[in-house]
Coordinates of C-alpha atoms and ligand atoms in Angstrom, one line a residue:
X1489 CA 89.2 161.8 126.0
X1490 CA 90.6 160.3 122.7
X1491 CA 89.6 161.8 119.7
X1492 CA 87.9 159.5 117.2
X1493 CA 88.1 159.5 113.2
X1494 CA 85.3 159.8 111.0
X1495 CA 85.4 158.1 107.6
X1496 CA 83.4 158.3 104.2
X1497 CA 81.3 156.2 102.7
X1498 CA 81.3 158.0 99.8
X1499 CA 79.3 156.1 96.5
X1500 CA 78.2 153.6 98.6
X1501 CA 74.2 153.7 98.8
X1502 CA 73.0 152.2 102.0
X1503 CA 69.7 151.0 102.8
X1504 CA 67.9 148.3 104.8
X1505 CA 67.0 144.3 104.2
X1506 CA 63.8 142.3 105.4
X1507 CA 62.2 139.5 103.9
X1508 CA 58.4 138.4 103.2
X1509 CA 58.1 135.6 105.4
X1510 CA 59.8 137.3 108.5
X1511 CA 57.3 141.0 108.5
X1512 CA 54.1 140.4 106.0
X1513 CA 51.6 138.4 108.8
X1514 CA 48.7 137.0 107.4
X1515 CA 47.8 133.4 106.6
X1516 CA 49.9 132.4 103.8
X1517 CA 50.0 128.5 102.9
X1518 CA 53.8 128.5 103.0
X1519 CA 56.3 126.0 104.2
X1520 CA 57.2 128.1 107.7
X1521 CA 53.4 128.3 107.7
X1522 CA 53.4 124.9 108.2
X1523 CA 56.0 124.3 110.1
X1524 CA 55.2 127.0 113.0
X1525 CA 52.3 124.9 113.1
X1526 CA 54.4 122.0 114.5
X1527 CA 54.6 122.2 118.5
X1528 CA 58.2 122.3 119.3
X1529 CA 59.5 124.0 115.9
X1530 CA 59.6 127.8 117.5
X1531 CA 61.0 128.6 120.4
X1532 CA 58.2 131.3 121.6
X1533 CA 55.5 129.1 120.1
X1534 CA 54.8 131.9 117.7
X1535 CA 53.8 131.9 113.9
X1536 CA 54.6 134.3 110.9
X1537 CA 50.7 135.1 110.8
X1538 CA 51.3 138.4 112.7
X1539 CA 54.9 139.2 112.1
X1540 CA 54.7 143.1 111.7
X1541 CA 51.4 143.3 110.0
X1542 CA 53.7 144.3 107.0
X1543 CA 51.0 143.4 104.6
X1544 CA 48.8 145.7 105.2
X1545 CA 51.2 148.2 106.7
X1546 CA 53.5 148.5 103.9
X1547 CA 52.3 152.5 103.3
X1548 CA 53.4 153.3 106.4
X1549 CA 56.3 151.4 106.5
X1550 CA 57.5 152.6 103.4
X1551 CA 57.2 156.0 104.4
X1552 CA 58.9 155.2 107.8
X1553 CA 62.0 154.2 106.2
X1554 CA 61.7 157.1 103.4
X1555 CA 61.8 159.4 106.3
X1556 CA 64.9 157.7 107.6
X1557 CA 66.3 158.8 104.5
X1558 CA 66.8 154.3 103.0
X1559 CA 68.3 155.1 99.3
X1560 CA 68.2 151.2 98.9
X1561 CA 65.7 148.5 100.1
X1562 CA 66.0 145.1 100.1
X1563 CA 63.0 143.0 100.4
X1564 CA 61.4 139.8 99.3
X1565 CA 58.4 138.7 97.6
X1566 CA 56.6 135.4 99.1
X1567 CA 56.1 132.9 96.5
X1568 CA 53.1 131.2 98.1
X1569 CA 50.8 134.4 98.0
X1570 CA 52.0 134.4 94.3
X1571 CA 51.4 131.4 93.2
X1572 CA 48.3 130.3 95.6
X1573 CA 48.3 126.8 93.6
X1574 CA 50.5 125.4 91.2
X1575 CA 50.4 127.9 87.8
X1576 CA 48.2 130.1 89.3
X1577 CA 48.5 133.4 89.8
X1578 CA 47.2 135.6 91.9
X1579 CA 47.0 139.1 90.7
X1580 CA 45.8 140.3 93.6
X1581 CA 48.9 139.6 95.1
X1582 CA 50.9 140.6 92.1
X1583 CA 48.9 144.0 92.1
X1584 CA 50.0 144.6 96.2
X1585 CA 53.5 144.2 95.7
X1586 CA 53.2 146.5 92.4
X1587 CA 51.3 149.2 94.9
X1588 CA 54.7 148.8 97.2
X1589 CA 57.2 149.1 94.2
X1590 CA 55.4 152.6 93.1
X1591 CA 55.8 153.9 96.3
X1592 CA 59.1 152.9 96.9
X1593 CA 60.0 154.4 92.8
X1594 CA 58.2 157.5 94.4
X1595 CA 60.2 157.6 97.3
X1596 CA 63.3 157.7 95.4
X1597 CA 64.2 154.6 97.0
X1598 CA 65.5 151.5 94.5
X1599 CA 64.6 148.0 95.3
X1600 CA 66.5 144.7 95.5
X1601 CA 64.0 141.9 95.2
X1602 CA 64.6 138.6 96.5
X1603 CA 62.9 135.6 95.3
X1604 CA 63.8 132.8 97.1
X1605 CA 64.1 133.7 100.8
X1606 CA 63.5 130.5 103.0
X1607 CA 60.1 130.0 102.3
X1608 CA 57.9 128.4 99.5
X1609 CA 54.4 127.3 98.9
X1610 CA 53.7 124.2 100.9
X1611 CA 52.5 122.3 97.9
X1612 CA 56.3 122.7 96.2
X1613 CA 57.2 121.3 100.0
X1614 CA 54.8 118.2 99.8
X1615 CA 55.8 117.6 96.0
X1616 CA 59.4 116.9 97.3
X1617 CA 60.4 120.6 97.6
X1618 CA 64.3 121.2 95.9
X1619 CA 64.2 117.2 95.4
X1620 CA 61.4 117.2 93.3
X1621 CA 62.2 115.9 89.1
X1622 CA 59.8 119.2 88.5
X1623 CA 61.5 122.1 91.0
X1624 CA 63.8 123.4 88.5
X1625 CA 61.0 123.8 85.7
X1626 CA 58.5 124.7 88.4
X1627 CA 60.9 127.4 90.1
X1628 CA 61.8 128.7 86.8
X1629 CA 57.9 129.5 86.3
X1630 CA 57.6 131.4 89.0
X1631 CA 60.8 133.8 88.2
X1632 CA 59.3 134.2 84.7
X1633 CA 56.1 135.2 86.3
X1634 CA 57.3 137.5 88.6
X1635 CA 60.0 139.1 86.0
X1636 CA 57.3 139.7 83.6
X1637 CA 54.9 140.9 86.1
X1638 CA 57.0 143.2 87.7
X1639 CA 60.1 143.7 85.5
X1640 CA 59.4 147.4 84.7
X1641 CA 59.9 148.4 88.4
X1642 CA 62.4 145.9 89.5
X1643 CA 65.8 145.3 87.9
X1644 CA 68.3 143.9 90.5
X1645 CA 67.5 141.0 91.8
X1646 CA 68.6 138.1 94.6
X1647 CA 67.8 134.7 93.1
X1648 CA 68.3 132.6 96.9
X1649 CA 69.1 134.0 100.2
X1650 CA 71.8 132.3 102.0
X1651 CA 71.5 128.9 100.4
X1652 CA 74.0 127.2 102.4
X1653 CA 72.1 128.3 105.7
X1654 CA 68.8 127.3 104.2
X1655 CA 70.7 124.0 103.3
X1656 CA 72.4 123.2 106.7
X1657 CA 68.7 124.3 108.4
X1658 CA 66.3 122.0 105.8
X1659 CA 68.4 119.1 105.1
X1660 CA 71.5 118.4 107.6
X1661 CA 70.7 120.0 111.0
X1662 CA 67.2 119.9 110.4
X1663 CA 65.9 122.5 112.3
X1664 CA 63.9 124.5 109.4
X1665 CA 61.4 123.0 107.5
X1666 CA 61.3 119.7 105.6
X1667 CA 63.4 118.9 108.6
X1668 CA 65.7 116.5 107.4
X1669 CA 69.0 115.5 109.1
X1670 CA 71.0 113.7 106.3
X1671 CA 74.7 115.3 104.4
X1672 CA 74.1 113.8 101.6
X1673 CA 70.4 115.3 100.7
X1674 CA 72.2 118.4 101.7
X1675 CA 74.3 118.1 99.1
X1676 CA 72.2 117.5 96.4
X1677 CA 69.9 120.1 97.1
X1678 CA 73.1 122.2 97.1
X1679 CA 73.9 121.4 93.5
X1680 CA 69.8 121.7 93.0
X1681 CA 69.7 125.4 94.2
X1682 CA 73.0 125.9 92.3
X1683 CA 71.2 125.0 89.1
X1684 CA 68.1 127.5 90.0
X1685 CA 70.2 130.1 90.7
X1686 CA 72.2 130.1 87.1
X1687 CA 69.1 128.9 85.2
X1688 CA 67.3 132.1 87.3
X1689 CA 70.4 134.2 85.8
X1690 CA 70.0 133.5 82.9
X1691 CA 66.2 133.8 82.3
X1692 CA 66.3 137.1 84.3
X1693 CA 68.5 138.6 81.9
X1694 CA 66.8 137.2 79.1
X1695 CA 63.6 139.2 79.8
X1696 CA 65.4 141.5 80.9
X1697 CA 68.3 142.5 78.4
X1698 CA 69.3 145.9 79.9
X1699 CA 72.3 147.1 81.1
X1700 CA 70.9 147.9 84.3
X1701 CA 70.0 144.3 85.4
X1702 CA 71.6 143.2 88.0
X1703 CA 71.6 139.7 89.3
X1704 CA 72.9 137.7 92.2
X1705 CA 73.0 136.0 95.0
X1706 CA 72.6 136.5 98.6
X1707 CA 76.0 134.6 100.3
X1708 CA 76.1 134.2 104.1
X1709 CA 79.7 134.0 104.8
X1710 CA 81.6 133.9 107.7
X1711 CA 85.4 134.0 108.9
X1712 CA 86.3 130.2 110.1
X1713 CA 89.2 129.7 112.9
X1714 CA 90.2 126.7 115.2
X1715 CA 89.7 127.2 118.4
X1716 CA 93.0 125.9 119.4
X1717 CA 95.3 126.4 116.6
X1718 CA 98.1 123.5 118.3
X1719 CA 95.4 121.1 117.9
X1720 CA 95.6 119.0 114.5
X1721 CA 91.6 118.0 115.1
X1722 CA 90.5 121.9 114.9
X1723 CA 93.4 122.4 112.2
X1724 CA 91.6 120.0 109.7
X1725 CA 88.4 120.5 110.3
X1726 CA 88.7 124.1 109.7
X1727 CA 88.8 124.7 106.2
X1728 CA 86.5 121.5 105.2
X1729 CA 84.0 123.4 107.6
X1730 CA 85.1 126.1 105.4
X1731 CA 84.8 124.4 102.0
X1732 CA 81.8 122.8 103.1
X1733 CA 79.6 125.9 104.3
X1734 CA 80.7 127.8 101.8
X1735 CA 83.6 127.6 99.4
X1736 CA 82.0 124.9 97.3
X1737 CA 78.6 126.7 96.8
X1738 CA 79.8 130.0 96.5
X1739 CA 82.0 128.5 93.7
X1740 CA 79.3 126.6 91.9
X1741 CA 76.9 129.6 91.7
X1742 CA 78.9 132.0 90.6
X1743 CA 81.2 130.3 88.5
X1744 CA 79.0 127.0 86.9
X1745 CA 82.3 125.1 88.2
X1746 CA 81.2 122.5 90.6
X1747 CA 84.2 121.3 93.5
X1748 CA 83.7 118.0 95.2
X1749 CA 81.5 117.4 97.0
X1750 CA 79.0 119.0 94.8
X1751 CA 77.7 117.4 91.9
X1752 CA 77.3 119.1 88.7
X1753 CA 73.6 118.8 87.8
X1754 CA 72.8 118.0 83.9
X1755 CA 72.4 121.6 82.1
X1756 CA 74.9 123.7 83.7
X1757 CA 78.2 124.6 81.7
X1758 CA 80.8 125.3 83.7
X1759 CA 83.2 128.3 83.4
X1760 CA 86.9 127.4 82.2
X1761 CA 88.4 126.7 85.9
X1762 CA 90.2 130.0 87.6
X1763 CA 89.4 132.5 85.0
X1764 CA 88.6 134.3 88.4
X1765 CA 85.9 136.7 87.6
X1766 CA 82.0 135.9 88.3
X1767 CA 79.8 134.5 85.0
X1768 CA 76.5 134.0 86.8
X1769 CA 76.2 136.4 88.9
X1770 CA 76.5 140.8 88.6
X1771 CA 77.5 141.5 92.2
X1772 CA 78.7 139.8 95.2
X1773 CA 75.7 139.4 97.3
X1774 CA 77.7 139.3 101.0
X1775 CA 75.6 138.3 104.3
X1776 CA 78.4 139.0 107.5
X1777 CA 76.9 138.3 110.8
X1778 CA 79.6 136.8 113.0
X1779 CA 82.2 134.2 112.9
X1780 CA 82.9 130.5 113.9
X1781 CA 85.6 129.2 116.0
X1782 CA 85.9 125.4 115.5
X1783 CA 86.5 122.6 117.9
X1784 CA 83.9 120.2 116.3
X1785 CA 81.1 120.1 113.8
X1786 CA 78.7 122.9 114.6
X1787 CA 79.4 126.7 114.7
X1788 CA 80.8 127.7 117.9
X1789 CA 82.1 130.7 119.9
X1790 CA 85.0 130.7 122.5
X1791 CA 84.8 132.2 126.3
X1792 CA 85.8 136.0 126.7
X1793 CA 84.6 137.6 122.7
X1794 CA 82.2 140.2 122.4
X1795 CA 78.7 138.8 121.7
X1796 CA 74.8 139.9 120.7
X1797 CA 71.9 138.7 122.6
X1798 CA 71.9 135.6 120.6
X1799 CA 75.6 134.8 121.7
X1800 CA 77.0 135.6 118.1
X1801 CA 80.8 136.5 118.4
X1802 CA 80.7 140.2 116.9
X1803 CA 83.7 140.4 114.8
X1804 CA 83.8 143.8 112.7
X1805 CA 86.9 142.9 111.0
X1806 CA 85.4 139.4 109.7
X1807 CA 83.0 142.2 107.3
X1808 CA 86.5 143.6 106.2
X1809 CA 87.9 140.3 105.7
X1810 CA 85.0 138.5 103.6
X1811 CA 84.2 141.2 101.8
X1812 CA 87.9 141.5 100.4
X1813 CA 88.0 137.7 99.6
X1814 CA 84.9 138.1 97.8
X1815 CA 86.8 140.7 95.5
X1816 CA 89.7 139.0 95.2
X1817 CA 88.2 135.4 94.6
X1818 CA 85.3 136.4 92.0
X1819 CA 86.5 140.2 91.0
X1820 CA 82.7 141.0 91.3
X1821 CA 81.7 144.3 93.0
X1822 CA 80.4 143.4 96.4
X1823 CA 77.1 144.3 97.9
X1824 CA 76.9 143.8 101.7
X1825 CA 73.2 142.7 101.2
X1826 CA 72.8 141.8 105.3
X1827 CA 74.5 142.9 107.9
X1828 CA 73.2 143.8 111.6
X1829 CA 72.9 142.3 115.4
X1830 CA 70.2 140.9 117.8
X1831 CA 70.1 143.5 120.5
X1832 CA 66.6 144.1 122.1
X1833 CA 67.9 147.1 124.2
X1834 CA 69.7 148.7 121.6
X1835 CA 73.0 148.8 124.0
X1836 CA 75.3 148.1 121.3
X1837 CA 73.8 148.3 118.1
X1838 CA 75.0 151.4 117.2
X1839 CA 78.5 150.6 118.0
X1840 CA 77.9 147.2 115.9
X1841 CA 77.1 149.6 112.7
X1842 CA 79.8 152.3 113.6
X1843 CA 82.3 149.3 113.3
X1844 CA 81.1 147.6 110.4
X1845 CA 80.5 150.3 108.4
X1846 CA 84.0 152.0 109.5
X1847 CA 85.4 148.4 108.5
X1848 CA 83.8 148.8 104.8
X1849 CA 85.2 152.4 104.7
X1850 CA 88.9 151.0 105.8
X1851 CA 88.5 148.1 102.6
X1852 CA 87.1 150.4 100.1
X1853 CA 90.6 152.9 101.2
X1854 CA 92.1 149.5 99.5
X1855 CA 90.6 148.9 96.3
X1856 CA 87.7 146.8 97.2
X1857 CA 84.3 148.0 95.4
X1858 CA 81.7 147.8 98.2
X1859 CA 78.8 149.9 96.8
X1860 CA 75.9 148.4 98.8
X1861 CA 75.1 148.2 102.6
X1862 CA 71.5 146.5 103.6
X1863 CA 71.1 146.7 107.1
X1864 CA 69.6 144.1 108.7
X1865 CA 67.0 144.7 109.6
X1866 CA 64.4 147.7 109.5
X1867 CA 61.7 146.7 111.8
X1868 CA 62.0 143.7 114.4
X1869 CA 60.6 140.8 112.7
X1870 CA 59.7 137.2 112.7
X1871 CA 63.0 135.4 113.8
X1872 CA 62.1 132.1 111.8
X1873 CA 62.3 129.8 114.6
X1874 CA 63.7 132.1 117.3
X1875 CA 60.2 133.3 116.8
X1876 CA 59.4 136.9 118.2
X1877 CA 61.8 137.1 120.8
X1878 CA 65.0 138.4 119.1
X1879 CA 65.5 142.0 118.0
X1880 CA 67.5 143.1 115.2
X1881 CA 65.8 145.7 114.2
X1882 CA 66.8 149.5 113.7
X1883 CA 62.9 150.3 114.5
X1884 CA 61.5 148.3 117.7
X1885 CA 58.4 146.9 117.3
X1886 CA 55.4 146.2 120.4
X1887 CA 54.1 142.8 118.5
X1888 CA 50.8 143.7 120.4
X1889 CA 49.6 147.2 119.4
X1890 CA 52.2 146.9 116.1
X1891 CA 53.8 150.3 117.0
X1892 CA 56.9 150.9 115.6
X1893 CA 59.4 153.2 117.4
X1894 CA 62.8 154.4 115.8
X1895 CA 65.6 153.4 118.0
X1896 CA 68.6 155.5 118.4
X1897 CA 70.5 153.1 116.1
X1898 CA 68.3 153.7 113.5
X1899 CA 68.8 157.4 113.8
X1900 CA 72.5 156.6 113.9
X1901 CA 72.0 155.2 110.5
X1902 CA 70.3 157.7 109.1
X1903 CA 72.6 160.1 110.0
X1904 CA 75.3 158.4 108.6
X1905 CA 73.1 158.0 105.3
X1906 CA 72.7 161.8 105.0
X1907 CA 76.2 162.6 105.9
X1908 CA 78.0 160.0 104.1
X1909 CA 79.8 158.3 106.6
X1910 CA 80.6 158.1 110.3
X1911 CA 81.8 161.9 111.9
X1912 CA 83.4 162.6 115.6
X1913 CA 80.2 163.9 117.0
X1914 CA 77.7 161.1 115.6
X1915 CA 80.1 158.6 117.8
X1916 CA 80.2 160.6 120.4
X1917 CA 76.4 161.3 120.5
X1918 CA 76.1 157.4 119.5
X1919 CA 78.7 155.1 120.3
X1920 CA 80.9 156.0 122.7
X1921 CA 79.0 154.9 125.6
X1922 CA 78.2 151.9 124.4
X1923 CA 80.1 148.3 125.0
X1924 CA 79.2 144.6 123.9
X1925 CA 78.5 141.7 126.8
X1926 CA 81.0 139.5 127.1
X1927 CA 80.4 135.4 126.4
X1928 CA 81.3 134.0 129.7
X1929 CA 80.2 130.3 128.6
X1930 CA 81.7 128.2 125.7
X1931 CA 78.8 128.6 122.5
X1932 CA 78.0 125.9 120.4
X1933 CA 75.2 127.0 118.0
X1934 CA 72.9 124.4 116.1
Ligands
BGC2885 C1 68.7 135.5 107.3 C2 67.7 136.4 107.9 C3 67.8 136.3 109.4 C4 69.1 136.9 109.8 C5 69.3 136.9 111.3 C6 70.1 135.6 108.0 O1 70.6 134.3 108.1 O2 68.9 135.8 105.9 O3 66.4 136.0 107.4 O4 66.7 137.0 110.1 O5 70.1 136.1 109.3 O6 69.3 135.6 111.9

């Protein structure tokens, strides 16, 4: 049999990534809330009321990933517990997460808090959400709540997660809540969550004016390609799709320069064009799932590639590939701040994070600083509206008795954690058994 390589991780700090909405439970009045509420909105029919009981389970959570040896954790706090109605806080609240962050601190393990992540209290929602004359003023309340009230065990922080996914779901395809189908309120609340996220930069480091600080974004960005590159159709439409999804955002947030066809919102300075280096942002916050193959305008995947449960082309080298275009385009050290597959029998999983992770290895070799990794995710959650079905997580979960069993991934991971990278006999304990089904139809997601 062929002998594999190992490789080194070494200075990278690896850790996992969830998010409030999609593992706290409870009955939170929240825009998903709402939403799941809807018949038709999920495909399982289930809510984010049970989720993994996260809420009240966060001791033994936290201690669960502890023991799988996490040295970073990314996680999110949910703005609708926080702010129960509009300019009121709820210390309660405030005082759980607090509980969570001193554990974590004990643990050794740092946190990377996320304040925007999908999901907001449904009274911003049925005041116009983003579109609303107040949401910048009203959004910049809550970050100067939440940095005050928890600045002295937080200091890096995601402003919005994935903004051009929550944009495309909320406002174009409209499959996440408001629901809207229309481009051009897309749009805008692009430019809107633009302006959040510098006027959140800027605040953030104004309360908090250490060196440590560490502010940014969470980019979902994938590799583009036409599906037939002879065809002038899937030739064109590739890099609009491309600008579109996310060149022009990604631009606008990190740089305060606004490309068509993004509107620059009043308030926001831009950076002198093509200075090249990031001005609102500390890292590059990179979320790599899969890749898009175009023929038309939707996110598609070709006959005969390797695909997750979900039908997601895995593509390690697209990690590679992103992540050096981050460095090269904004010169900002890049934090991989999601990365993981659906894949409810773990059959591939742990071949998914040999490769990805052996992909970062190969681009840090070259130059490019990627000293994050945030696996996505730690325990199976709430798959906003997948619902319960798919499972991405490292640690299964039985929704009905809340169990939570460690999957061979996840020890995988952790043994790549304390180790520092990938060695001979973790694949061969791990991966080399395992291979990726095959997409036998043509996939055209959304
Ligand atoms: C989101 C997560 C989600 C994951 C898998 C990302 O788009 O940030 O909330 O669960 O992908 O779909």
């Amino acid at each position: 049999m062929a002998t594999v390589d190992g490789f080194r991780l070494d200075g990278m700090l690896l850790g996992v990534a969830t998010a409030a909405t999609q593992i706290e439970g409870g009955d939170v009045a929240s825009n998903w809330t709402d939403w799941a509420a809807r018949p038709g909105t999920i495909k399982d029919a289930s809510t984010p009321a049970r989720a993994t009981d996260h809420w009240r389970r966060w001791r033994e959570d936290t201690e669960l990933m502890a023991s799988l040896g996490v040295q970073v954790y990314r996680m999110s706090v949910e703005w609708a517990r926080l702010e129960p109605r509009p300019g009121q806080w709820d210390d309660a609240a405030f005082g759980r997460y607090r509980e969570e962050l001193e554990l974590l601190r004990d643990k050794g393990v740092r946190p990377l808090v996320t304040l925007h992540h999908f999901s907001h209290p449904l009274w911003f929602e049925r005041d116009g959400g983003w579109l609303a004359p107040s949401a910048l003023w009203t959004w910049e309340r809550f970050v100067g709540e939440v940095v005050t009230r928890l600045g002295d065990l937080v200091t890096e922080w995601v402003t919005v997660n994935e903004p051009n996914v929550y944009v495309t779901g909320a406002h174009v395809f409209g499959d996440f809540p408001p629901g809207h189908r229309t481009l051009r309120e897309g749009l805008r609340v692009y430019s809107v969550l633009a302006a959040a996220h510098i006027r959140a930069y800027r605040l953030i480091h104004a309360l908090q004016p250490s060196r440590d600080t560490m502010v940014g974004v969470a980019h979902h960005l994938r590799p583009f390609r036409p599906g037939n590159p002879r065809n002038p159709w899937h030739r064109a439409l590739t890099p609009a799709m491309r600008h579109l999804f996310q060149g022009a955002i990604v631009r606008a947030m990190t740089t305060g320069e606004f490309t068509r066809p993004l509107r620059r919102p009043d308030g926001i300075p831009a950076q002198s064009p093509g200075s090249g280096s990031g001005r609102y942002a500390d890292f590059f916050g990179l979320n790599y799932y899969s890749r898009t193959t175009v023929t038309r305008f939707d996110d598609g995947t070709p006959v005969g590639v390797p695909v997750n449960d979900l039908g997601w082309e895995v593509y390690a080298a697209g990690l590679a590939e992103t992540a050096r275009w981050a460095w090269e385009t904004y010169g900002l050290p890049v934090w991989v701040t999601e990365n993981g597959t659906c894949d409810a029998a773990d059959a591939f999983r742990s071949r998914y994070v040999w490769e990805h992770l052996e992909a970062l290895a190969g681009v840090r070799a070259h130059g490019v600083p990627v000293d994050r990794y945030y696996h996505w995710c730690f325990v199976d959650n709430w798959e906003w509206n997948e619902g319960e079905g798919p499972r991405f997580g490292l640690v299964a979960l039985d929704y009905e008795t809340q169990e939570r069993t460690v999957r061979d991934s996840g020890r995988l991971f952790a043994e790549m954690i304390r180790e520092g990278g990938g060695t001979p006999a973790m694949h061969a304990t791990y991966v080399a058994g395992q291979a990726y089904p095959v997409s036998d139809v043509e996939g055209h997601h959304r």
